[in-house]
Structure formats: C-alpha cells, structure tokens
XYZ file of C-alpha atoms in Angstrom:
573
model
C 27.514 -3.495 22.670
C 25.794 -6.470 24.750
C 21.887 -6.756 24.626
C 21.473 -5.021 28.123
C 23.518 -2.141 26.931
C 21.128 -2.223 23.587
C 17.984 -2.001 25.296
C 18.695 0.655 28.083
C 19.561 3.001 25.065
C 16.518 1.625 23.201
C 14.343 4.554 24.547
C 16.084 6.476 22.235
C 15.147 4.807 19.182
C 11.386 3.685 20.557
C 9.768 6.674 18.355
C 11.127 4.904 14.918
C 8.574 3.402 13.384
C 8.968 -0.666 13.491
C 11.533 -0.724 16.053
C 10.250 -2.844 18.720
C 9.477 -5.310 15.687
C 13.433 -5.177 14.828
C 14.347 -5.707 18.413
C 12.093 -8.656 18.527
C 14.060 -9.857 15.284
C 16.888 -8.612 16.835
C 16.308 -11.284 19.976
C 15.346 -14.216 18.380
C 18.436 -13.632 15.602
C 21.133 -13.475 18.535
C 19.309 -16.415 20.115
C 19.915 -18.753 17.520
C 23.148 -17.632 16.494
C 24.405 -18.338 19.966
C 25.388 -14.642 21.280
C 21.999 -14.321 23.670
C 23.403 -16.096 26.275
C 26.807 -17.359 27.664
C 28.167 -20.519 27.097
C 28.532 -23.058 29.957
C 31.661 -25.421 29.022
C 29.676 -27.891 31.674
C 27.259 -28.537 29.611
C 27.098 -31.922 27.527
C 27.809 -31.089 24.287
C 25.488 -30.790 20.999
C 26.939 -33.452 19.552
C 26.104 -36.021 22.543
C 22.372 -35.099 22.455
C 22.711 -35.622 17.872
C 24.368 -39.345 18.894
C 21.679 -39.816 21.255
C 18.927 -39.016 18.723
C 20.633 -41.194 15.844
C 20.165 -44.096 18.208
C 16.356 -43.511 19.219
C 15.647 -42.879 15.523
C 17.416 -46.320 14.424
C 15.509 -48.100 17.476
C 12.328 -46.899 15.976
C 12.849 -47.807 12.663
C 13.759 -51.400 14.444
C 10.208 -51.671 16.021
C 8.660 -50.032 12.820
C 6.940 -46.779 14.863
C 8.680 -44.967 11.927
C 9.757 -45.204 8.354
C 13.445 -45.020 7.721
C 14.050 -42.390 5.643
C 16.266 -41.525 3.199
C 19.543 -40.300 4.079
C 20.122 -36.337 4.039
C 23.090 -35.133 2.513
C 26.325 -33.965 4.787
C 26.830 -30.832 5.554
C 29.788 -29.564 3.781
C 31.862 -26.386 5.220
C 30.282 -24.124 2.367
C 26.975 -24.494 3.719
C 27.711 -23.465 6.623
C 26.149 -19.403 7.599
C 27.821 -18.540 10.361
C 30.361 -20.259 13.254
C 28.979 -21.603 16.157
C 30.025 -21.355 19.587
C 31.528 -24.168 21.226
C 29.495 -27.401 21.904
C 26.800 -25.969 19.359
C 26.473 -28.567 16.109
C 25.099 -27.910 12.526
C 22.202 -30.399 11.418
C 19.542 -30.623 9.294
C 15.932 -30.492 10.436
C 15.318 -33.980 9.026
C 17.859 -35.366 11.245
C 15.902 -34.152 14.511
C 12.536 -35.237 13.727
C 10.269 -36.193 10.864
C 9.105 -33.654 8.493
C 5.687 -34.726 7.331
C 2.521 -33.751 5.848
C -1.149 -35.690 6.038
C -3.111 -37.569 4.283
C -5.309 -36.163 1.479
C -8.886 -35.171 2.316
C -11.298 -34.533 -0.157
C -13.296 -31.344 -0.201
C -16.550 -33.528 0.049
C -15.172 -34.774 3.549
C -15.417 -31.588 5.193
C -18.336 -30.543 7.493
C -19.895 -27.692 9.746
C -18.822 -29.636 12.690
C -16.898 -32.308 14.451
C -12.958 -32.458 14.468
C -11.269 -29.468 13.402
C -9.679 -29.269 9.885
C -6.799 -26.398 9.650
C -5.272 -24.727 6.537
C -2.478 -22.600 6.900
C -4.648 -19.291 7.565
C -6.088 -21.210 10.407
C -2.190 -22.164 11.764
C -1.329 -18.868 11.403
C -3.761 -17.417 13.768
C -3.034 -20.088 16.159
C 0.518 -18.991 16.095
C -0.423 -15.209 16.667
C -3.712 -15.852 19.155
C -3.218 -19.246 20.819
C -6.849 -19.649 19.018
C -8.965 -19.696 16.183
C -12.335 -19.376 15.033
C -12.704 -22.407 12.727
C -15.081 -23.015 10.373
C -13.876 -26.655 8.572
C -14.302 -29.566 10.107
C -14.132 -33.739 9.319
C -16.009 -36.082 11.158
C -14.770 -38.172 14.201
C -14.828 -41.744 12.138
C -12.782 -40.087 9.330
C -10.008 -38.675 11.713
C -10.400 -41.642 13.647
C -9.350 -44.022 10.121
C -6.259 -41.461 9.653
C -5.005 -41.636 13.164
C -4.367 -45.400 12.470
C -2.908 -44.612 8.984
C -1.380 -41.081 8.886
C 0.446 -38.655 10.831
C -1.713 -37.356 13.938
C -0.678 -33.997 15.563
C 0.374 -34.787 18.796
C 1.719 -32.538 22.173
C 5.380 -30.857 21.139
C 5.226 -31.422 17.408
C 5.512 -28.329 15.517
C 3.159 -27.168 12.772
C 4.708 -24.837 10.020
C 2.572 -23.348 7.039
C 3.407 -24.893 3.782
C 1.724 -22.422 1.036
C 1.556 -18.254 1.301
C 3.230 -16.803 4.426
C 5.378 -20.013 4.680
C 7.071 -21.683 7.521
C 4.845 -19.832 10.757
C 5.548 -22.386 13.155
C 2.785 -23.492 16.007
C 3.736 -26.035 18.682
C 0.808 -28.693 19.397
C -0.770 -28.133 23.335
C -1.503 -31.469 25.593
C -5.687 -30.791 24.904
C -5.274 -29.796 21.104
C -7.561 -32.484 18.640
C -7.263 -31.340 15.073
C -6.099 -32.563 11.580
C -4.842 -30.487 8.367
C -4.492 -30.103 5.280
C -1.922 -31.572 3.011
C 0.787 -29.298 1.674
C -1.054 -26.326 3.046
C 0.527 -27.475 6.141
C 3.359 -29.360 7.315
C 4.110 -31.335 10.688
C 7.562 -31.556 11.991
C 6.739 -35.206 14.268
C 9.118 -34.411 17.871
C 9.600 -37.982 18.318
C 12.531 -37.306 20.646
C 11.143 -34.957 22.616
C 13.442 -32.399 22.004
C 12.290 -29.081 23.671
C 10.096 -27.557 21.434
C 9.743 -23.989 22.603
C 14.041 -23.554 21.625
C 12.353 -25.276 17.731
C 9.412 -22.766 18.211
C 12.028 -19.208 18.546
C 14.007 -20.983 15.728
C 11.420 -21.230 13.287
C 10.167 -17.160 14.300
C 13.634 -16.386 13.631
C 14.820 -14.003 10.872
C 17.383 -16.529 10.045
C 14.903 -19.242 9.117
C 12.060 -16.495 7.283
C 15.176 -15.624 4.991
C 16.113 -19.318 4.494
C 12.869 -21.118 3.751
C 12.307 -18.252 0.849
C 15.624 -18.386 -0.830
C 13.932 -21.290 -3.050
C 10.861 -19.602 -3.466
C 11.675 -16.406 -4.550
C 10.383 -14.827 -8.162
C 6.964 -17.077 -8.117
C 3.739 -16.152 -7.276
C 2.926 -18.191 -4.344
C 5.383 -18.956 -1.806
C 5.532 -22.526 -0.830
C 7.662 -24.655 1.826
C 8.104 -28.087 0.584
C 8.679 -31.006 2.427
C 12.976 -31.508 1.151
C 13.180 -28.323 1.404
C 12.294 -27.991 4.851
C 14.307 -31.457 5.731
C 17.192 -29.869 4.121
C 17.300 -26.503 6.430
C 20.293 -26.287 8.200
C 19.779 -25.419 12.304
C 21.939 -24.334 14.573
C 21.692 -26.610 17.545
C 23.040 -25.879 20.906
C 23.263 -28.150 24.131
C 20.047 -28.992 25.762
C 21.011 -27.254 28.762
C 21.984 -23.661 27.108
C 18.278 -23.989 24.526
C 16.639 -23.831 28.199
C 18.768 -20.582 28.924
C 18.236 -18.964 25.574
C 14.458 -19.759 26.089
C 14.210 -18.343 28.923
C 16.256 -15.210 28.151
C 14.037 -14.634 24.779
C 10.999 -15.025 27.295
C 12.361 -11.856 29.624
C 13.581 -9.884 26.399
C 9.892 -10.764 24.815
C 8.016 -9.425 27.476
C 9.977 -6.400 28.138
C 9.339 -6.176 23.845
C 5.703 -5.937 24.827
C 6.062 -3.316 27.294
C 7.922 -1.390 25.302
C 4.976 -1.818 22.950
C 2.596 -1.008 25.104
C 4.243 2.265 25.919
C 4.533 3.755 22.409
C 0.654 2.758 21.746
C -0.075 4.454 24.540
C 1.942 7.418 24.219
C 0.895 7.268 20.542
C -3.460 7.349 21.599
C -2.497 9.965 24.423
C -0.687 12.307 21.890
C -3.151 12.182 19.007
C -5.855 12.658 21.406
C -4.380 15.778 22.938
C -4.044 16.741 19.327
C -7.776 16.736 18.708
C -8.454 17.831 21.927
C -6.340 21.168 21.033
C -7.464 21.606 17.331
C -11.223 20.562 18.723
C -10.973 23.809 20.611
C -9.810 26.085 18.251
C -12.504 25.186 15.746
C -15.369 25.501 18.506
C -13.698 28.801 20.013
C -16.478 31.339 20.494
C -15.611 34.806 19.744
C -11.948 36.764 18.855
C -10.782 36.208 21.899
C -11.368 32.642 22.447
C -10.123 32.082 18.982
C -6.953 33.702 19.347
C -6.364 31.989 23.023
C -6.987 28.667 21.370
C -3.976 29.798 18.717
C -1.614 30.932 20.701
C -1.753 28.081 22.724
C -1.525 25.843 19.207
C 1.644 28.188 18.313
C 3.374 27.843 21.684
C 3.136 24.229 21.283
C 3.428 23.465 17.932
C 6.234 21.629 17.649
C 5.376 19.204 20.719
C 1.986 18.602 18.394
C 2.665 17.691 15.341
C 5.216 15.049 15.509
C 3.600 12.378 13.437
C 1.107 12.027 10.142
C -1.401 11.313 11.782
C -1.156 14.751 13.663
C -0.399 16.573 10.469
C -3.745 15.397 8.855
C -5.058 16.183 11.730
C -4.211 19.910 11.239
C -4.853 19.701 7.542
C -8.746 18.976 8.443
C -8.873 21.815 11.029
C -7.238 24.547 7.889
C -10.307 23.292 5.818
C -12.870 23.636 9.007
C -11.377 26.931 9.874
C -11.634 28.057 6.410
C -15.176 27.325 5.390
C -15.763 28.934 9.066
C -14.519 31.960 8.167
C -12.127 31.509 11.117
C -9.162 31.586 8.340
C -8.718 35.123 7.158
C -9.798 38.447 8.492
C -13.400 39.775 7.372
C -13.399 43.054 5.069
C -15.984 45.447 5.637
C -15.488 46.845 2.255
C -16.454 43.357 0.281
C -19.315 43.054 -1.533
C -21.402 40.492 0.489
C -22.362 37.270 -0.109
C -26.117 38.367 -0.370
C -25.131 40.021 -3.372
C -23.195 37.160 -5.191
C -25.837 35.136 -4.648
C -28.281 37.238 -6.518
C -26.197 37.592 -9.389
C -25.878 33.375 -9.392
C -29.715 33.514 -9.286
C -30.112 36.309 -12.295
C -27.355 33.745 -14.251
C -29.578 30.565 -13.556
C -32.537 32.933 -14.798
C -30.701 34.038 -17.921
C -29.975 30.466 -18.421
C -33.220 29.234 -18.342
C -34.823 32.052 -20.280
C -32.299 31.097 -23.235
C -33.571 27.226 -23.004
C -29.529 26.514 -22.007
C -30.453 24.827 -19.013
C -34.098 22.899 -17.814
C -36.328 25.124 -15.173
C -36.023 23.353 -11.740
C -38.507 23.242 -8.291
C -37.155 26.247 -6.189
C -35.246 24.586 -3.439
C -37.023 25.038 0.220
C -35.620 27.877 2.388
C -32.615 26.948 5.368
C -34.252 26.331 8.260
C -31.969 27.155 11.434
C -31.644 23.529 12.354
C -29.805 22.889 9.348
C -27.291 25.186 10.477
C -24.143 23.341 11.768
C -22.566 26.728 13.162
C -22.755 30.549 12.917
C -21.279 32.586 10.028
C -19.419 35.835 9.946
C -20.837 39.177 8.871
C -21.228 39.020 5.268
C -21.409 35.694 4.328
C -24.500 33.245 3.688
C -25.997 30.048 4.057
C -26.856 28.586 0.804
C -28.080 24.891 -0.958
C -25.361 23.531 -3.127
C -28.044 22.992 -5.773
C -28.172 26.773 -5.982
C -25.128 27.632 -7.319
C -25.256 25.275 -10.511
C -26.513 23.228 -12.863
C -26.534 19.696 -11.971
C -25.989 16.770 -14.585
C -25.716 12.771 -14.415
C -23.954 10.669 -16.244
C -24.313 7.695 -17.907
C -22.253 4.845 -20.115
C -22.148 3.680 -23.715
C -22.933 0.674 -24.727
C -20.212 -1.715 -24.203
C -21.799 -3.685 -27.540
C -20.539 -0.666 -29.719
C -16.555 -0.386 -29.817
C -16.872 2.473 -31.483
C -18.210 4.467 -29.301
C -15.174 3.945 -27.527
C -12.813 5.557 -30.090
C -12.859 8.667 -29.344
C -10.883 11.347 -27.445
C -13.679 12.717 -25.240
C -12.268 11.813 -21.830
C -15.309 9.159 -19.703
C -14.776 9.362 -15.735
C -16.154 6.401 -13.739
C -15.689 6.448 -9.970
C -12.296 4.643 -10.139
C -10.927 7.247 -11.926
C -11.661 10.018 -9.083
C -8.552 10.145 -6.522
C -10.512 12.284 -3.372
C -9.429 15.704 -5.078
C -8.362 14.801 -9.024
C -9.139 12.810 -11.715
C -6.950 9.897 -12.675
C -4.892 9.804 -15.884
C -6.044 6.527 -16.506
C -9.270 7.359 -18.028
C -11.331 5.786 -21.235
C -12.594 7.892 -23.653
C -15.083 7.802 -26.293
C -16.560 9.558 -29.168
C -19.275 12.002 -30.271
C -21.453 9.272 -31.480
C -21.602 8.080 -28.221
C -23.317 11.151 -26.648
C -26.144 10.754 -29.724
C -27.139 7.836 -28.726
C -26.837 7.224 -24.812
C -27.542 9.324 -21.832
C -23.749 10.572 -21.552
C -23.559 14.109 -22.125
C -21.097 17.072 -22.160
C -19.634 18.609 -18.804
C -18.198 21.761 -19.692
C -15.036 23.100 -17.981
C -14.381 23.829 -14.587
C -17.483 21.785 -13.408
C -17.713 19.944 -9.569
C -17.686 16.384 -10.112
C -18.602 13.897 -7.702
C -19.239 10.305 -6.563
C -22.538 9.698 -5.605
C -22.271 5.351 -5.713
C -19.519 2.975 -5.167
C -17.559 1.491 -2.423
C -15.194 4.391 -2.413
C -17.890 6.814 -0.719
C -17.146 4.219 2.689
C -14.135 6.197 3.166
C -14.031 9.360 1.531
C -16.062 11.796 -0.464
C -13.839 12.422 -3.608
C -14.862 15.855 -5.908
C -12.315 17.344 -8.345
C -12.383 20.077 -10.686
C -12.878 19.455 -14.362
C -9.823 20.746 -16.362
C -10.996 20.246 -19.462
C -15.078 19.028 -20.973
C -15.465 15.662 -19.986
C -18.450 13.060 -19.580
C -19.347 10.929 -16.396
C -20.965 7.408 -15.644
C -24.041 7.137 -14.139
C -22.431 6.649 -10.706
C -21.430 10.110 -10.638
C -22.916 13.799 -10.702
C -21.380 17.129 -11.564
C -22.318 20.951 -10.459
C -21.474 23.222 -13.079
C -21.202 26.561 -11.510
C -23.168 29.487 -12.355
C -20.916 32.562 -12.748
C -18.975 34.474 -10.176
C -18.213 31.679 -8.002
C -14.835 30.475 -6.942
C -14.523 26.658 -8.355
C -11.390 26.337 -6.109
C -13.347 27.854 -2.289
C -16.361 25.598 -3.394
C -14.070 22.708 -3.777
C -12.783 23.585 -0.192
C -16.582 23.813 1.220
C -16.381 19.873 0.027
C -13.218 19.231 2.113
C -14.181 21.314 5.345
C -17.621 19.788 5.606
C -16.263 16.324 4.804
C -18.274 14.649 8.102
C -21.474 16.291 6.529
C -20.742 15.181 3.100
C -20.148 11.691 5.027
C -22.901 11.230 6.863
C -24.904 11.418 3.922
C -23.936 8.363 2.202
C -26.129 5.630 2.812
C -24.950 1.676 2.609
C -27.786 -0.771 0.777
C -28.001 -4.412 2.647
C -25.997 -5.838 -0.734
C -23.191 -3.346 1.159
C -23.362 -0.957 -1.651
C -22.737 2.788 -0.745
C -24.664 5.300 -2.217
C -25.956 9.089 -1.645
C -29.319 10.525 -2.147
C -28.837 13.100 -4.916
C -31.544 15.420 -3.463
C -30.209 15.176 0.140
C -27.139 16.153 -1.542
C -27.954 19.246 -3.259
C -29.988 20.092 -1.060
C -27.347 20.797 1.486
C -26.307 23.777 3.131
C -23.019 25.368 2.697
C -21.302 28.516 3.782
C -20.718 30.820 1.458
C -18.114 33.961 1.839
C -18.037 37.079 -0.264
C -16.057 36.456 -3.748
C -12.983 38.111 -2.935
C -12.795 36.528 0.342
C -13.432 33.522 -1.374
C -9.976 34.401 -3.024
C -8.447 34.842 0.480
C -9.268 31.707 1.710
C -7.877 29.877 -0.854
C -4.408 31.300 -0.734
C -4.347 31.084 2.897
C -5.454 27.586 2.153
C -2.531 27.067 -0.171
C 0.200 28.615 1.957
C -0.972 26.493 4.930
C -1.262 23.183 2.753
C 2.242 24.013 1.821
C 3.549 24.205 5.203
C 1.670 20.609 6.304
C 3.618 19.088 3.043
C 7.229 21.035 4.537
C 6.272 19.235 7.721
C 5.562 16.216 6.180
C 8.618 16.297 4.330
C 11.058 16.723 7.943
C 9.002 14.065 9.258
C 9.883 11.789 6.857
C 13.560 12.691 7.047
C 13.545 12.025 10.494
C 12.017 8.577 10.176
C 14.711 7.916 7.703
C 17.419 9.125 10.078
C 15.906 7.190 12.941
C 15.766 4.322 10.817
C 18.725 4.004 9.404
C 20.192 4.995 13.424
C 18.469 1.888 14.033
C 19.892 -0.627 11.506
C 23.029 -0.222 12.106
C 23.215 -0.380 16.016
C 21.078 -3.803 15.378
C 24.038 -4.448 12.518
C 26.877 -3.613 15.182
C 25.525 -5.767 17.989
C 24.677 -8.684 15.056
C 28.269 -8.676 13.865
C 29.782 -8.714 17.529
C-alpha cells in the first residue's frame, strides 16, 4: 500500500476518533524512515555531507568558535532500529551540531519586561502557535553579558524542551531575541547549517517521542538530558532527498489539516442538526406537532445519534420530555396532582402539630412568569420547599478524633457524583451530632450541593439509601409522604438549566446557590401514579441510550483497531 493509495481510502477511516492524528504520525514516521519519498541514486551521498561536517567542526575547534567535545561512542550494528535506504547514514545528534543548554539565571534576574525569558511551557506554545504570550523577562545588559559568554539562540538552531513533555522541538526565526532557561530547555547550536525544517519533522516524529522516553520511563517527571539527547541516533539522508521529504510532509500536512477541518465541521453541523431536531420535539405545541416532531426523530434515528455527544444529547431531551409530561400518555382516571399535594400539606401539618419538624413562612403563590412552560391536565406547579423538610449540614470538629469514629456515614460535596453518593465517605459518631450542628437525614432524603466548585458544571442530587449526615456545603429535602423520591430526582435532571442558572459565582470564584431561591423554585408535578410511569419510561429509555452507547463504543474499537493495522501494513512495507 503506498501513501497515495493510504489516503484516498482514508475517507473511510476519517470518523475514528484520532485518526488524522495517526496519519500525521503516520507521515512524519515514513519520512524519517526513508519510505516517503523515492530515492535518487544522483544524489551525493549521506556520508559526503557527515565528512563534510567533521571537517567544519574540526576547523572551528581550530579558531576556537567552539569547544571540542568529547568523543561520542560508535555506533555498533545492535543499535541500529531499522535499515536505511541507500546513501542514508546513522549518526548521533552530537555529531551534527552542539547540544547545549544556557547559562544559569537566578530567579531574582527576572523582570516584567525587556528580553524574553522562555521555559519549556513557553517553547511549547511556540512550537504549536508560532507565538506566545510571555510573561518572564531579563533585562537587555544581562542578556547582553551572556551573549558574550553563553550560548545565544540564533536563526536555524533548534530548541527542544528539557523537563515535562520532553523533546518538542522549535526552530529559531531570523527576528526571534530571547534567552531560556537552563535544563528546562535545551539548544541544539546548527553550526553547519544543516536544513533545519528535515531536524524540525525529525524531532515531531514518533520515532524520536518513543526514543527520548525510553530513559525516562517509571519517574515522575520526564526529563531530556543533555547525553542523552547527544547520544540519539538519527537517520540522516542526503541533503538533496531531506528537501524532498520536506516538501512531501508539507503537501501530506496540509491535506492532514483539511481533512481536519472536514470532520470538525461535519462534527458542529451534525450535533447542531441534533439539537435542532430534539429542540423541536421538546417545544412541539400540541399532539400533533409532538408526534410530527417524533416521527421525524424515528425515521432518522440512526443518521442522529452516531456519536456521545448526540446520545447525551437525547438523554437530556428523555428528562425534558418527562418532567413535561410529553413522556407517557395522561390518565383521566388518576387522582390529580391537586390532590397529592394536599395530602403533602396535611403531612407537613401533622408534622408540625407533633413538634417533629419547625413551623415555616408559607411560601408565596406561583406567579405565571415563573412558569417555564404549560402543564398537562392534572398536574401542578409547585415550590420544591413544599414537598419537604429542608435541613443543613454542618462538620465536627476536626480537634476531636473521636468524633470521627463512628459508622454514621458524613457526605461533603466531593463525595456527591451528579446522581450518587461516593463510597469514599468519612463517618463519624453519635457524639458528634451532640455537640455540633450535624444532624440526622433520615432515609430516602434529596441531597444536594448548594457550594463548591462542582456546582460550575453540574448540579449533583442523589437519593439517600440509608440515614446519613451532610456538611454545611450541602442541603437535603426530606420528602413528605406520597411522593415519588425517584420522579422528584428526575424534576432535578430535566430542569438542570434552571437548577443552573441559579448558582451564583463570588469574585474569590467560589460557586454557590441561594438556598431560598432554591426552594423556592417551581417544579412540575404529575399525579403519583404517573409519577410511576415516568420513571419506568425513564428507565427503559436510559437503558436504550446505554445499548447505544455500548455499539458506539464497539464501533470505535473496530474502527480503531481497522486503523492500526493499515498504518502497521504500510509501516512494515
């Protein structure tokens, strides 16, 4: 398989997730291993071009422009990777050039302004931008006393990060002015002019990422080391055919970003048409409208949900269709909502009366603005405060171990998982509730983050399984009787943008929700036993997303794994 035959059947593989990133591997792996481009027997040889360096580097050792360094061992046939193609030679970096670093500057030394001072992040982002937003610097008379004793970055020497993600090469522009930092970053000096975009594809090669971290692997911080990167075999080819390979890898590159370009914007096109589809089905007003709005989901179904992001997608629009009562089919013969609400009232009066639970203000009535869309026959509007008692939390003194010794479970906000509770919980003991403002949440309470970063993204309420306590970063609803803890929990997930736009964010950045604004909100309410419908419906259709989830998946693999191994056949060829 040649590379023109691989990439007119790439269309078929363009849909796998992190293909074009293979093919760009792909490329740069072919280029170095000499099977990108033909070889011209005209050209002068690799070895010609070594001799010629060998002489230039003795010359300037002669007029002392650079150190002599010491000798780098031979190259013996077992460290060789791979066979080259005629008139390519094996060498070591340190042969080509000088692998360097700078000179140390002290954290004192750097300022808000003046000559720019890189790390490795900052070489990084000039490798992936062309540019970077700096924000060290070291004054001109400092970089001016290390240009006449150190190692200056000049036009066609290669930079190559020393510490983290190691060895990202950047090649040094005619205008660039900068310095770095020692071992964060290392220089490779091009005194003889070799061409330095061939160097630049080398060191962006998946043959030189897997090389560089052979040494490095099991620590905690990668790091490229001056020997080590001396040591690093490359495979050099003839001066003439690096100008080739360059500018094949250019045309193979750019097509790569087409390619790119056409699965991001398939990829916006598709999801929106998506939304656009499942937009229209939850705003569908009346039967008909509705069931036009399905059909047309049905017909098209498989054309729709071809990704995750499409599936979630559809998972939101079950929970907006089923606290909608656009789910399941009304009963005339249920008992209204009007009803259960009356008995939840009578409950919270019973309550009360008994000295249970604390007599609360009488929560205003719904105004019609607060309304986000009409309800079917039968059900209600109601506050969430209504249908249960609400509690805080609170923690134990951290002073008091033993408080913490007991098997009462405590859930903190980094315990809650958007619809469960962790099993990684801390737990403490009755003598904790005595003396702190923790107390007891019975079974089968709401609870609820109401501060914490984890309200930027989500809106996580679970179910209590068992009594439990809460920190004071949290809140819990326990339910009043005759109310389905499992549809309530779904009223959470199908008014998640309402739940949302309720948190607030402090200027310290922390996230937070108004506990009255919360309770205070209106939420649909069914009658109970289509309460019960819902949430089966719910279920089945949760169960399908997971089935479709589940092929998706499988198909990914496939593709992948289709993938590999026509990038393993044409690799091996």
């Amino acid at each position: 398989m040649t590379p023109e035959t691989f990439l007119e059947n790439f269309n078929q593989l363009a849909g796998t997730p992190g293909a074009v990133k293979r093919l760009r591997e792909l490329i740069l792996q072919l280029a170095v291993t000499g099977k990108l481009v033909s070889q011209d027997p005209n050209d002068e040889p690799a070895s010609v071009l070594l001799k010629k360096i060998a002489a230039e580097k003795a010359r300037l050792v002669r007029e002392g422009k650079i150190r002599k360094s010491e000798p780098l061992p031979p190259i013996k046939p077992e460290d060789v990777p791979f066979e080259l193609p005629e008139g390519w030679e094996w060498v070591r970096l340190g042969n080509i050039g000088t692998v360097g670093s700078s000179s140390r500057v002290h954290q004192r030394d750097w300022s808000d302004q003046g000559i720019p001072f890189y790390r490795a992040r900052e070489i990084v982002k000039l490798s992936q931008n062309g540019f970077v937003d700096n924000e060290l610097f070291i004054s001109e008379d400092l970089y001016q006393s290390l240009s006449s004793n150190g190692i200056m970055p000049e036009e066609d020497d290669i930079m190559l990060t020393g510490v983290g993600t190691i060895g990202v090469p950047y090649v040094v522009r005619k205008d660039d002015r900068f310095y770095f930092k020692d071992a964060s970053v290392l220089i490779l000096k091009n005194h003889f002019n070799l061409f330095s975009t061939y160097l630049q594809y080398f060191f962006q090669s998946p043959y030189w990422v897997n090389d560089i971290h052979k040494e490095s692997m099991g620590t905690t911080v990668h790091t490229l080391t001056i020997v080590r990167a001396n040591s690093v075999l490359l495979p050099f080819p003839p001066d003439a055919e690096q100008r080739r390979i360059v500018a094949r890898v250019d045309q193979l590159m750019a097509l790569c970003d087409r390619l790119e370009e056409r699965e991001v914007q398939a990829k916006e096109t598709h999801n929106a048409l998506t939304k656009s589809t499942l937009y229209v089905l939850t705003t569908a007003d009346g039967s008909h409208a509705f069931q036009t709005a399905w059909q047309r989901i049905r017909d098209q179904f498989s054309h729709l949900f071809i990704n995750p992001e499409s599936v979630k997608e559809l998972r939101q629009t079950i929970l907006q269709l089923a606290v909608m009562g656009k789910l399941v089919p009304q009963d005339p013969n249920d008992e209204p909502a009007s009803v259960l609400l009356k008995k939840i009232a009578a409950e919270k009066a019973r309550l009360v009366r008994e000295g249970k639970i604390k007599k609360s203000e009488p929560l205003p009535p719904i105004k019609p603005e607060e309304v986000p869309f009409e309800l079917p026959e039968r059900w209600e509007w109601c506050r969430l405060g209504m249908l249960g008692n609400v509690k805080g939390g609170g923690t134990p003194s951290k002073q008091r171990p033993e408080y913490w010794e007991g098997d009462i479970p405590w859930i903190s906000p980094k315990d809650m998982k958007v619809d469960f509770i962790s099993d990684s919980i801390d737990h403490i003991n009755g003598s904790a509730l005595d003396d702190s403002s923790v107390k007891m949440i019975e079974k089968g309470a709401m609870l609820m983050v109401v501060r914490g970063m984890i309200l930027d993204h989500s809106f996580p309420v679970a179910i209590t399984l068992t009594a439990v306590t809460i920190n004071q970063d949290m809140k819990a609803l326990e339910l009043y009787c005759n109310s389905s803890q499992k549809y309530i929990l779904l009223t959470f997930k199908g008014n998640l943008d309402r739940f949302l736009a309720l948190v607030q964010r402090s200027s310290h950045g922390t996230c937070r929700v108004d506990s009255e604004k919360l309770f205070s909100l209106a939420i649909p309410i069914p009658p109970l036993t289509e309460q019960h419908r819902i949430v089966a419906c719910v279920d089945q259709l949760m169960a399908l997303c997971d089935r479709l989830e589940e092929q998706l998946q499988k198909t990914k693999t496939e593709g992948v794994q289709l993938m590999e191994a026509a990038i393993h056949h044409l690799s091996a060829a």
